[in-house]
Tab-separated table of N, CA, C and O in Angstrom:
chain	number	residue	atom	x	y	z
A	155	MET	N	1.152	-1.057	-0.137
A	155	MET	CA	-0.405	0.357	-0.251
A	155	MET	C	1.072	0.971	-0.362
A	155	MET	O	1.557	1.509	1.168
A	156	ASP	N	1.029	2.042	-0.786
A	156	ASP	CA	1.616	2.991	-1.451
A	156	ASP	C	0.921	4.239	-1.129
A	156	ASP	O	-0.262	4.767	-1.637
A	157	ASN	N	1.569	5.078	0.095
A	157	ASN	CA	0.504	6.359	0.706
A	157	ASN	C	1.158	7.556	0.007
A	157	ASN	O	0.235	8.821	0.325
A	158	GLY	N	1.634	7.790	-0.929
A	158	GLY	CA	2.796	9.164	-1.437
A	158	GLY	C	4.125	9.904	-0.630
A	158	GLY	O	4.455	10.008	-1.737
A	159	GLU	N	3.985	8.684	0.409
A	159	GLU	CA	5.295	9.655	0.904
A	159	GLU	C	6.079	8.079	1.079
A	159	GLU	O	5.746	7.245	0.842
A	160	PRO	N	7.800	8.654	1.477
A	160	PRO	CA	8.984	7.793	0.692
A	160	PRO	C	9.297	6.853	1.857
A	160	PRO	O	8.673	7.632	3.270
A	161	GLN	N	8.663	5.761	1.578
A	161	GLN	CA	9.356	4.712	2.267
A	161	GLN	C	10.553	4.779	2.987
A	161	GLN	O	11.591	4.860	1.687
A	162	THR	N	11.094	4.709	4.367
A	162	THR	CA	12.242	4.767	4.605
A	162	THR	C	12.178	2.381	5.310
A	162	THR	O	11.362	1.641	6.045
A	163	SER	N	14.220	2.446	5.055
A	163	SER	CA	14.265	0.804	5.002
A	163	SER	C	14.786	1.059	7.095
A	163	SER	O	14.551	1.832	7.700
A	164	ASP	N	14.044	0.110	7.632
A	164	ASP	CA	15.175	-0.201	8.944
A	164	ASP	C	16.376	0.212	8.727
A	164	ASP	O	17.148	1.016	9.835
A	165	CYS	N	17.660	-0.002	7.999
A	165	CYS	CA	18.875	0.435	8.054
A	165	CYS	C	18.248	2.133	8.214
A	165	CYS	O	19.536	2.365	9.065
A	166	ASP	N	18.074	2.329	7.012
A	166	ASP	CA	17.630	3.665	7.097
A	166	ASP	C	17.426	4.335	8.302
A	166	ASP	O	17.898	5.651	9.005
A	167	ALA	N	16.281	4.507	8.810
A	167	ALA	CA	15.494	4.603	10.564
A	167	ALA	C	17.112	4.261	11.348
A	167	ALA	O	17.348	5.401	12.053
A	168	ARG	N	17.667	3.299	11.004
A	168	ARG	CA	18.259	2.989	12.390
A	168	ARG	C	19.373	4.299	12.334
A	168	ARG	O	20.122	5.422	13.302
A	169	TRP	N	20.182	4.645	10.533
A	169	TRP	CA	21.287	5.899	11.124
A	169	TRP	C	20.348	7.085	11.019
A	169	TRP	O	21.115	8.118	11.962
A	170	LEU	N	19.032	7.319	10.975
A	170	LEU	CA	18.839	8.856	10.771
A	170	LEU	C	18.659	8.722	13.133
A	170	LEU	O	18.880	9.786	12.993
A	171	GLN	N	18.018	7.755	13.211
A	171	GLN	CA	18.312	7.412	14.169
A	171	GLN	C	19.644	7.577	15.449
A	171	GLN	O	19.805	8.690	16.153
A	172	GLN	N	20.949	7.011	15.329
A	172	GLN	CA	21.989	7.299	15.301
A	172	GLN	C	22.720	8.876	15.040
A	172	GLN	O	23.059	9.280	15.872
A	173	PHE	N	22.342	9.495	13.948
A	173	PHE	CA	22.605	10.401	13.466
A	173	PHE	C	21.800	12.250	14.860
A	173	PHE	O	22.553	12.584	15.297
A	174	SER	N	20.401	11.331	15.312
A	174	SER	CA	20.184	12.388	16.009
A	174	SER	C	20.134	12.509	17.081
A	174	SER	O	19.977	13.290	17.883
A	175	GLU	N	21.264	11.503	17.538
A	175	GLU	CA	21.271	11.596	18.548
A	175	GLU	C	22.976	11.738	19.038
A	175	GLU	O	23.266	11.700	19.984
A	176	LEU	N	23.398	12.439	18.661
A	176	LEU	CA	24.603	13.278	18.491
A	176	LEU	C	24.975	13.974	18.855
A	176	LEU	O	23.572	14.527	19.794
A	177	PRO	N	26.007	14.484	20.094
A	177	PRO	CA	25.631	15.735	20.699
A	177	PRO	C	25.797	16.444	20.289
A	177	PRO	O	25.275	17.272	19.357
A	178	PRO	N	24.137	17.830	21.533
A	178	PRO	CA	23.659	18.443	20.021
A	178	PRO	C	24.459	19.688	20.200
A	178	PRO	O	24.473	20.558	18.437
A	179	LYS	N	25.563	19.419	20.657
A	179	LYS	CA	26.832	20.878	20.484
A	179	LYS	C	27.875	20.395	18.645
A	179	LYS	O	27.945	21.334	17.958
A	180	LEU	N	27.612	19.328	18.430
A	180	LEU	CA	28.296	18.692	18.291
A	180	LEU	C	28.367	18.638	16.331
A	180	LEU	O	27.731	19.082	15.427
A	181	LEU	N	26.088	18.607	16.040
A	181	LEU	CA	25.274	18.681	15.606
A	181	LEU	C	25.140	19.828	14.851
A	181	LEU	O	25.350	20.493	13.843
A	182	GLN	N	25.584	21.278	15.943
A	182	GLN	CA	24.953	22.507	15.336
A	182	GLN	C	26.539	22.319	14.727
A	182	GLN	O	25.890	23.877	14.052
A	183	ARG	N	27.512	21.754	15.112
A	183	ARG	CA	28.585	22.930	14.339
A	183	ARG	C	29.211	22.661	13.147
A	183	ARG	O	29.385	23.022	11.991
A	184	LEU	N	28.204	21.066	12.618
A	184	LEU	CA	28.710	19.963	11.604
A	184	LEU	C	27.815	21.792	9.909
A	184	LEU	O	26.830	21.631	10.124
A	185	MET	N	28.443	21.868	8.992
A	185	MET	CA	28.398	22.541	8.136
A	185	MET	C	26.782	21.709	6.711
A	185	MET	O	27.189	20.291	7.317
A	186	PRO	N	26.515	22.017	6.138
A	186	PRO	CA	25.300	21.831	4.864
A	186	PRO	C	26.029	19.496	4.793
A	186	PRO	O	25.654	19.287	4.681
A	187	PHE	N	26.985	20.540	4.364
A	187	PHE	CA	28.695	18.896	3.345
A	187	PHE	C	28.750	18.629	4.288
A	187	PHE	O	29.035	16.859	3.568
A	188	GLN	N	28.827	19.421	5.575
A	188	GLN	CA	29.688	18.250	6.244
A	188	GLN	C	28.693	17.134	6.869
A	188	GLN	O	28.753	15.867	6.990
A	189	ARG	N	26.837	17.159	7.128
A	189	ARG	CA	26.363	16.342	7.451
A	189	ARG	C	26.510	15.773	6.500
A	189	ARG	O	25.705	14.556	7.042
A	190	GLU	N	25.604	16.182	5.223
A	190	GLU	CA	26.004	14.280	3.902
A	190	GLU	C	27.183	13.829	4.443
A	190	GLU	O	26.529	12.411	3.816
A	191	GLY	N	28.676	14.449	4.603
A	191	GLY	CA	28.930	13.016	5.001
A	191	GLY	C	28.644	12.604	5.393
A	191	GLY	O	28.956	11.104	5.880
A	192	VAL	N	28.111	12.614	6.524
A	192	VAL	CA	27.823	11.939	8.356
A	192	VAL	C	27.117	10.783	8.095
A	192	VAL	O	27.257	9.678	8.312
A	193	GLU	N	26.045	11.600	7.766
A	193	GLU	CA	24.747	10.771	6.712
A	193	GLU	C	24.891	9.541	6.528
A	193	GLU	O	24.968	8.207	6.063
A	194	PHE	N	26.140	9.813	5.116
A	194	PHE	CA	26.280	8.501	3.978
A	194	PHE	C	27.232	7.956	5.224
A	194	PHE	O	26.568	6.777	4.634
A	195	ALA	N	28.002	8.092	6.183
A	195	ALA	CA	28.768	7.264	6.330
A	195	ALA	C	28.119	6.646	7.915
A	195	ALA	O	27.527	5.313	7.164
A	196	LEU	N	27.117	7.052	8.032
A	196	LEU	CA	26.168	6.239	8.839
A	196	LEU	C	25.559	4.997	7.782
A	196	LEU	O	24.881	4.575	8.379
A	197	SER	N	24.630	5.977	6.548
A	197	SER	CA	24.451	5.283	5.341
A	197	SER	C	24.708	3.819	5.225
A	197	SER	O	23.776	2.921	5.267
A	198	LYS	N	26.445	3.789	5.827
A	198	LYS	CA	26.767	3.475	5.227
A	198	LYS	C	27.860	2.175	6.358
A	198	LYS	O	29.108	1.404	5.703
A	199	SER	N	27.427	2.213	7.697
A	199	SER	CA	27.536	1.700	8.193
A	199	SER	C	29.171	2.173	9.280
A	199	SER	O	29.631	1.626	9.316
A	200	GLY	N	29.673	3.472	8.900
A	200	GLY	CA	30.586	3.604	9.156
A	200	GLY	C	31.596	3.583	8.782
A	200	GLY	O	32.753	4.334	8.241
A	201	ARG	N	31.766	2.922	7.602
A	201	ARG	CA	32.801	2.442	6.821
A	201	ARG	C	32.807	3.403	5.525
A	201	ARG	O	31.821	2.614	4.231
A	202	CYS	N	33.224	4.542	5.004
A	202	CYS	CA	34.326	5.498	4.262
A	202	CYS	C	34.929	5.926	4.829
A	202	CYS	O	35.562	5.740	5.968
A	203	MET	N	35.111	6.264	3.343
A	203	MET	CA	37.015	7.847	3.739
A	203	MET	C	36.083	8.612	3.187
A	203	MET	O	35.807	9.311	3.122
A	204	ILE	N	36.340	9.042	4.420
A	204	ILE	CA	36.287	10.921	3.803
A	204	ILE	C	37.543	11.272	3.553
A	204	ILE	O	38.842	11.565	3.713
A	205	ALA	N	37.636	12.370	2.719
A	205	ALA	CA	38.876	12.591	1.358
A	205	ALA	C	38.228	14.169	1.484
A	205	ALA	O	39.150	14.374	0.222
A	206	ASP	N	37.364	14.571	2.406
A	206	ASP	CA	38.335	16.467	1.203
A	206	ASP	C	38.996	17.113	1.496
A	206	ASP	O	40.058	16.474	1.922
A	207	GLU	N	38.993	18.003	0.909
A	207	GLU	CA	40.303	18.786	1.119
A	207	GLU	C	40.759	19.018	2.142
A	207	GLU	O	40.230	19.520	3.426
A	208	MET	N	41.748	20.203	2.825
A	208	MET	CA	42.401	20.304	4.361
A	208	MET	C	41.039	21.355	4.361
A	208	MET	O	41.018	22.526	3.976
A	209	GLY	N	41.064	21.657	5.575
A	209	GLY	CA	40.593	22.992	6.340
A	209	GLY	C	39.196	23.133	6.108
A	209	GLY	O	38.125	23.666	6.465
A	210	LEU	N	38.742	21.479	5.477
A	210	LEU	CA	37.331	21.108	5.420
A	210	LEU	C	36.266	21.041	6.335
A	210	LEU	O	35.140	20.445	7.003
A	211	GLY	N	37.395	20.564	7.792
A	211	GLY	CA	36.266	19.889	8.520
A	211	GLY	C	36.568	18.116	8.444
A	211	GLY	O	34.955	17.847	9.521
A	212	LYS	N	37.575	17.407	7.873
A	212	LYS	CA	37.463	15.906	8.254
A	212	LYS	C	37.098	15.587	10.164
A	212	LYS	O	36.854	14.217	10.302
A	213	THR	N	38.362	15.866	10.936
A	213	THR	CA	38.378	15.358	12.005
A	213	THR	C	36.863	15.881	12.519
A	213	THR	O	36.568	15.167	13.202
A	214	VAL	N	36.275	16.785	12.489
A	214	VAL	CA	34.738	16.937	13.382
A	214	VAL	C	33.900	15.727	13.094
A	214	VAL	O	32.874	15.132	13.343
A	215	GLN	N	34.280	15.569	11.361
A	215	GLN	CA	32.695	14.329	10.950
A	215	GLN	C	33.334	12.759	11.426
A	215	GLN	O	32.234	12.047	11.359
A	216	ALA	N	34.647	12.928	11.391
A	216	ALA	CA	35.216	11.471	11.489
A	216	ALA	C	34.925	11.632	13.078
A	216	ALA	O	34.341	10.400	13.634
A	217	ILE	N	35.288	12.292	13.675
A	217	ILE	CA	33.959	12.439	15.667
A	217	ILE	C	33.042	12.183	15.434
A	217	ILE	O	32.469	10.711	16.437
A	218	ALA	N	31.884	12.405	14.734
A	218	ALA	CA	30.458	12.392	14.417
A	218	ALA	C	30.585	10.670	14.488
A	218	ALA	O	28.997	9.801	14.570
A	219	VAL	N	30.927	10.705	13.573
A	219	VAL	CA	30.526	9.009	12.873
A	219	VAL	C	31.092	8.203	14.233
A	219	VAL	O	30.270	7.038	14.767
A	220	ALA	N	32.306	8.299	14.473
A	220	ALA	CA	32.490	7.539	15.685
A	220	ALA	C	31.881	8.164	17.074
A	220	ALA	O	31.107	7.060	18.045
A	221	CYS	N	30.778	8.469	16.717
A	221	CYS	CA	30.169	9.004	18.368
A	221	CYS	C	29.336	8.717	17.849
A	221	CYS	O	28.554	8.350	19.253
A	222	ALA	N	28.856	8.154	17.072
A	222	ALA	CA	27.382	7.568	16.753
A	222	ALA	C	27.821	5.741	17.244
A	222	ALA	O	26.743	5.615	17.042
A	223	TYR	N	28.693	5.783	16.892
A	223	TYR	CA	28.745	4.312	17.318
A	223	TYR	C	29.752	3.991	18.548
A	223	TYR	O	30.907	2.775	19.307
A	224	LYS	N	29.740	5.034	19.651
A	224	LYS	CA	30.237	4.784	20.827
A	224	LYS	C	29.605	3.504	21.582
A	224	LYS	O	30.858	2.921	22.551
A	225	GLN	N	29.080	2.879	21.400
A	225	GLN	CA	28.272	1.572	21.815
A	225	GLN	C	29.051	0.029	21.743
A	225	GLN	O	29.578	-0.456	22.302
A	226	ASP	N	30.306	1.067	20.549
A	226	ASP	CA	31.185	0.215	20.026
A	226	ASP	C	32.789	-0.193	20.276
A	226	ASP	O	32.857	-0.672	20.035
A	227	TRP	N	32.695	1.253	21.024
A	227	TRP	CA	33.999	1.292	21.394
A	227	TRP	C	34.430	0.118	21.824
A	227	TRP	O	34.667	-0.278	23.213
A	228	PRO	N	36.043	0.470	22.050
A	228	PRO	CA	37.463	1.261	22.101
A	228	PRO	C	37.159	1.825	20.879
A	228	PRO	O	37.042	0.863	19.548
A	229	LEU	N	37.218	2.419	20.306
A	229	LEU	CA	37.521	3.365	19.462
A	229	LEU	C	39.196	3.808	19.698
A	229	LEU	O	40.188	3.561	20.719
A	230	LEU	N	40.333	3.552	18.193
A	230	LEU	CA	41.632	3.409	17.949
A	230	LEU	C	41.521	4.466	17.101
A	230	LEU	O	40.681	4.010	16.108
A	231	VAL	N	42.258	5.603	17.038
A	231	VAL	CA	42.486	6.909	16.092
A	231	VAL	C	43.992	6.490	16.268
A	231	VAL	O	44.641	6.761	16.837
A	232	VAL	N	44.704	6.804	14.793
A	232	VAL	CA	45.697	6.337	13.933
A	232	VAL	C	45.853	7.562	13.569
A	232	VAL	O	45.245	7.952	12.302
A	233	VAL	N	47.011	8.866	13.952
A	233	VAL	CA	47.144	9.665	13.146
A	233	VAL	C	48.625	9.919	13.523
A	233	VAL	O	49.400	10.081	14.277
A	234	PRO	N	49.211	10.460	12.687
A	234	PRO	CA	50.794	10.993	12.138
A	234	PRO	C	51.315	12.237	14.279
A	234	PRO	O	50.133	12.557	14.622
A	235	SER	N	52.559	11.785	14.631
A	235	SER	CA	52.746	12.142	15.868
A	235	SER	C	52.247	14.089	16.065
A	235	SER	O	51.897	13.763	16.624
A	236	SER	N	52.217	14.165	15.013
A	236	SER	CA	51.365	15.557	15.531
A	236	SER	C	50.508	16.338	15.345
A	236	SER	O	50.053	16.729	15.874
A	237	LEU	N	49.456	15.377	15.089
A	237	LEU	CA	48.075	15.350	15.138
A	237	LEU	C	47.859	14.511	16.861
A	237	LEU	O	46.636	14.749	17.488
A	238	LYS	N	48.391	13.928	17.010
A	238	LYS	CA	48.270	13.306	18.401
A	238	LYS	C	47.425	14.304	19.759
A	238	LYS	O	46.036	13.212	19.995
A	239	TYR	N	47.664	15.202	19.602
A	239	TYR	CA	47.692	15.928	21.356
A	239	TYR	C	46.300	16.909	20.075
A	239	TYR	O	45.246	17.088	20.851
A	240	PRO	N	46.276	17.539	19.382
A	240	PRO	CA	44.743	18.165	18.301
A	240	PRO	C	43.242	17.227	18.171
A	240	PRO	O	43.144	17.402	18.396
A	241	TRP	N	43.667	15.921	18.053
A	241	TRP	CA	43.001	14.883	18.488
A	241	TRP	C	42.534	14.660	19.715
A	241	TRP	O	41.100	14.414	19.493
A	242	ILE	N	42.809	14.533	21.005
A	242	ILE	CA	43.184	14.399	21.281
A	242	ILE	C	42.411	15.746	23.006
A	242	ILE	O	40.626	15.605	22.804
A	243	GLU	N	42.122	17.059	22.013
A	243	GLU	CA	41.707	18.300	21.894
A	243	GLU	C	40.172	18.444	21.432
A	243	GLU	O	39.337	18.869	22.069
A	244	GLU	N	40.294	18.101	19.791
A	244	GLU	CA	39.226	17.857	19.766
A	244	GLU	C	38.042	16.908	19.886
A	244	GLU	O	36.707	17.053	19.951
A	245	LEU	N	38.592	15.961	20.875
A	245	LEU	CA	36.777	14.609	21.325
A	245	LEU	C	36.713	14.869	22.722
A	245	LEU	O	35.756	14.625	22.534
A	246	GLU	N	36.991	15.440	22.776
A	246	GLU	CA	37.638	16.586	24.284
A	246	GLU	C	35.769	17.055	24.026
A	246	GLU	O	34.804	17.406	25.244
A	247	ARG	N	36.396	18.301	23.106
A	247	ARG	CA	35.437	19.290	22.455
A	247	ARG	C	34.065	19.059	21.905
A	247	ARG	O	33.244	19.408	23.026
A	248	TRP	N	34.235	17.810	21.704
A	248	TRP	CA	32.805	17.429	20.394
A	248	TRP	C	32.348	16.055	21.354
A	248	TRP	O	30.981	16.368	20.803
A	249	ILE	N	33.446	15.759	22.120
A	249	ILE	CA	32.246	14.232	22.953
A	249	ILE	C	32.378	14.917	24.218
A	249	ILE	O	33.117	14.085	25.694
A	250	PRO	N	31.786	15.465	24.285
A	250	PRO	CA	31.203	16.457	26.050
A	250	PRO	C	31.751	14.739	27.902
A	250	PRO	O	32.078	14.832	28.512
A	251	GLU	N	30.603	13.422	27.202
A	251	GLU	CA	30.843	13.140	28.393
A	251	GLU	C	31.630	12.505	28.139
A	251	GLU	O	32.498	11.844	28.795
A	252	LEU	N	33.534	12.616	27.337
A	252	LEU	CA	33.974	11.449	27.432
A	252	LEU	C	34.904	12.126	28.643
A	252	LEU	O	34.624	13.456	28.851
A	253	GLN	N	35.644	11.481	29.247
A	253	GLN	CA	36.690	12.305	31.033
A	253	GLN	C	37.809	11.388	29.984
A	253	GLN	O	38.629	10.758	29.193
A	254	PRO	N	39.143	12.984	30.666
A	254	PRO	CA	40.601	12.490	29.590
A	254	PRO	C	41.393	10.936	30.874
A	254	PRO	O	41.537	10.475	29.836
A	255	THR	N	40.233	10.069	31.770
A	255	THR	CA	40.907	9.116	31.732
A	255	THR	C	40.264	7.920	30.332
A	255	THR	O	40.433	7.370	30.568
A	256	ASP	N	38.557	8.257	30.161
A	256	ASP	CA	38.313	8.027	28.760
A	256	ASP	C	39.316	7.244	27.476
A	256	ASP	O	39.382	7.389	26.443
A	257	ILE	N	40.361	8.589	27.524
A	257	ILE	CA	41.712	8.397	26.544
A	257	ILE	C	42.586	8.302	26.099
A	257	ILE	O	43.768	8.645	27.649
A	258	ASN	N	43.381	6.921	25.560
A	258	ASN	CA	44.874	6.385	26.227
A	258	ASN	C	44.968	7.252	24.912
A	258	ASN	O	45.115	6.704	24.026
A	259	LEU	N	46.848	7.521	25.099
A	259	LEU	CA	47.342	7.835	23.984
A	259	LEU	C	48.589	6.633	23.960
A	259	LEU	O	49.384	7.022	25.160
A	260	VAL	N	48.856	5.870	23.077
A	260	VAL	CA	50.276	5.181	22.904
A	260	VAL	C	51.056	5.900	22.314
A	260	VAL	O	51.136	7.344	21.495
A	261	GLU	N	52.743	7.148	23.440
A	261	GLU	CA	53.217	7.649	22.749
A	261	GLU	C	54.283	6.800	21.952
A	261	GLU	O	54.803	7.504	20.873
A	262	ASN	N	53.911	5.708	21.720
A	262	ASN	CA	55.667	5.426	20.780
A	262	ASN	C	55.092	3.563	20.369
A	262	ASN	O	55.280	3.200	21.515
A	263	LYS	N	55.720	2.741	20.346
A	263	LYS	CA	55.486	0.984	19.811
A	263	LYS	C	56.029	0.703	21.007
A	263	LYS	O	55.306	-0.324	21.239
A	264	SER	N	56.783	0.900	21.730
A	264	SER	CA	57.541	0.729	23.278
A	264	SER	C	56.428	0.756	24.173
A	264	SER	O	56.497	-0.088	24.989
A	265	HIS	N	55.335	1.773	24.989
A	265	HIS	CA	54.453	2.288	25.187
A	265	HIS	C	53.392	1.654	25.327
A	265	HIS	O	52.614	0.590	24.239
A	266	THR	N	53.775	0.457	26.515
A	266	THR	CA	52.743	-0.425	26.271
A	266	THR	C	51.300	-0.191	27.304
A	266	THR	O	51.555	0.916	28.985
A	267	MET	N	49.730	-0.093	27.852
A	267	MET	CA	48.618	-0.068	28.864
A	267	MET	C	48.698	-1.032	30.159
A	267	MET	O	49.367	-1.979	29.873
């Protein structure tokens, strides 16, 4: 029976719900193209590559996608050495419920937990 409204699958409903449950501060910060990127990533169960130009907000998009799958954490973020502290700062900034003890930084290959 078609009532003229677009049909949404269970999968669509799941990622739309994941998107709507992101922290309000993070949702408000996303530009329209970033929002579209996050929606795309969620529609692909988080399996995508964010390859925008420098300065377009790949970090905040990646954090939004990671936050949507927070129930599946721990999360491993691999970045060049020069970006490890900025990434920690961004995670703390955009996911307010994170505590400093929730983030473990691996300094080098000999560093063990």
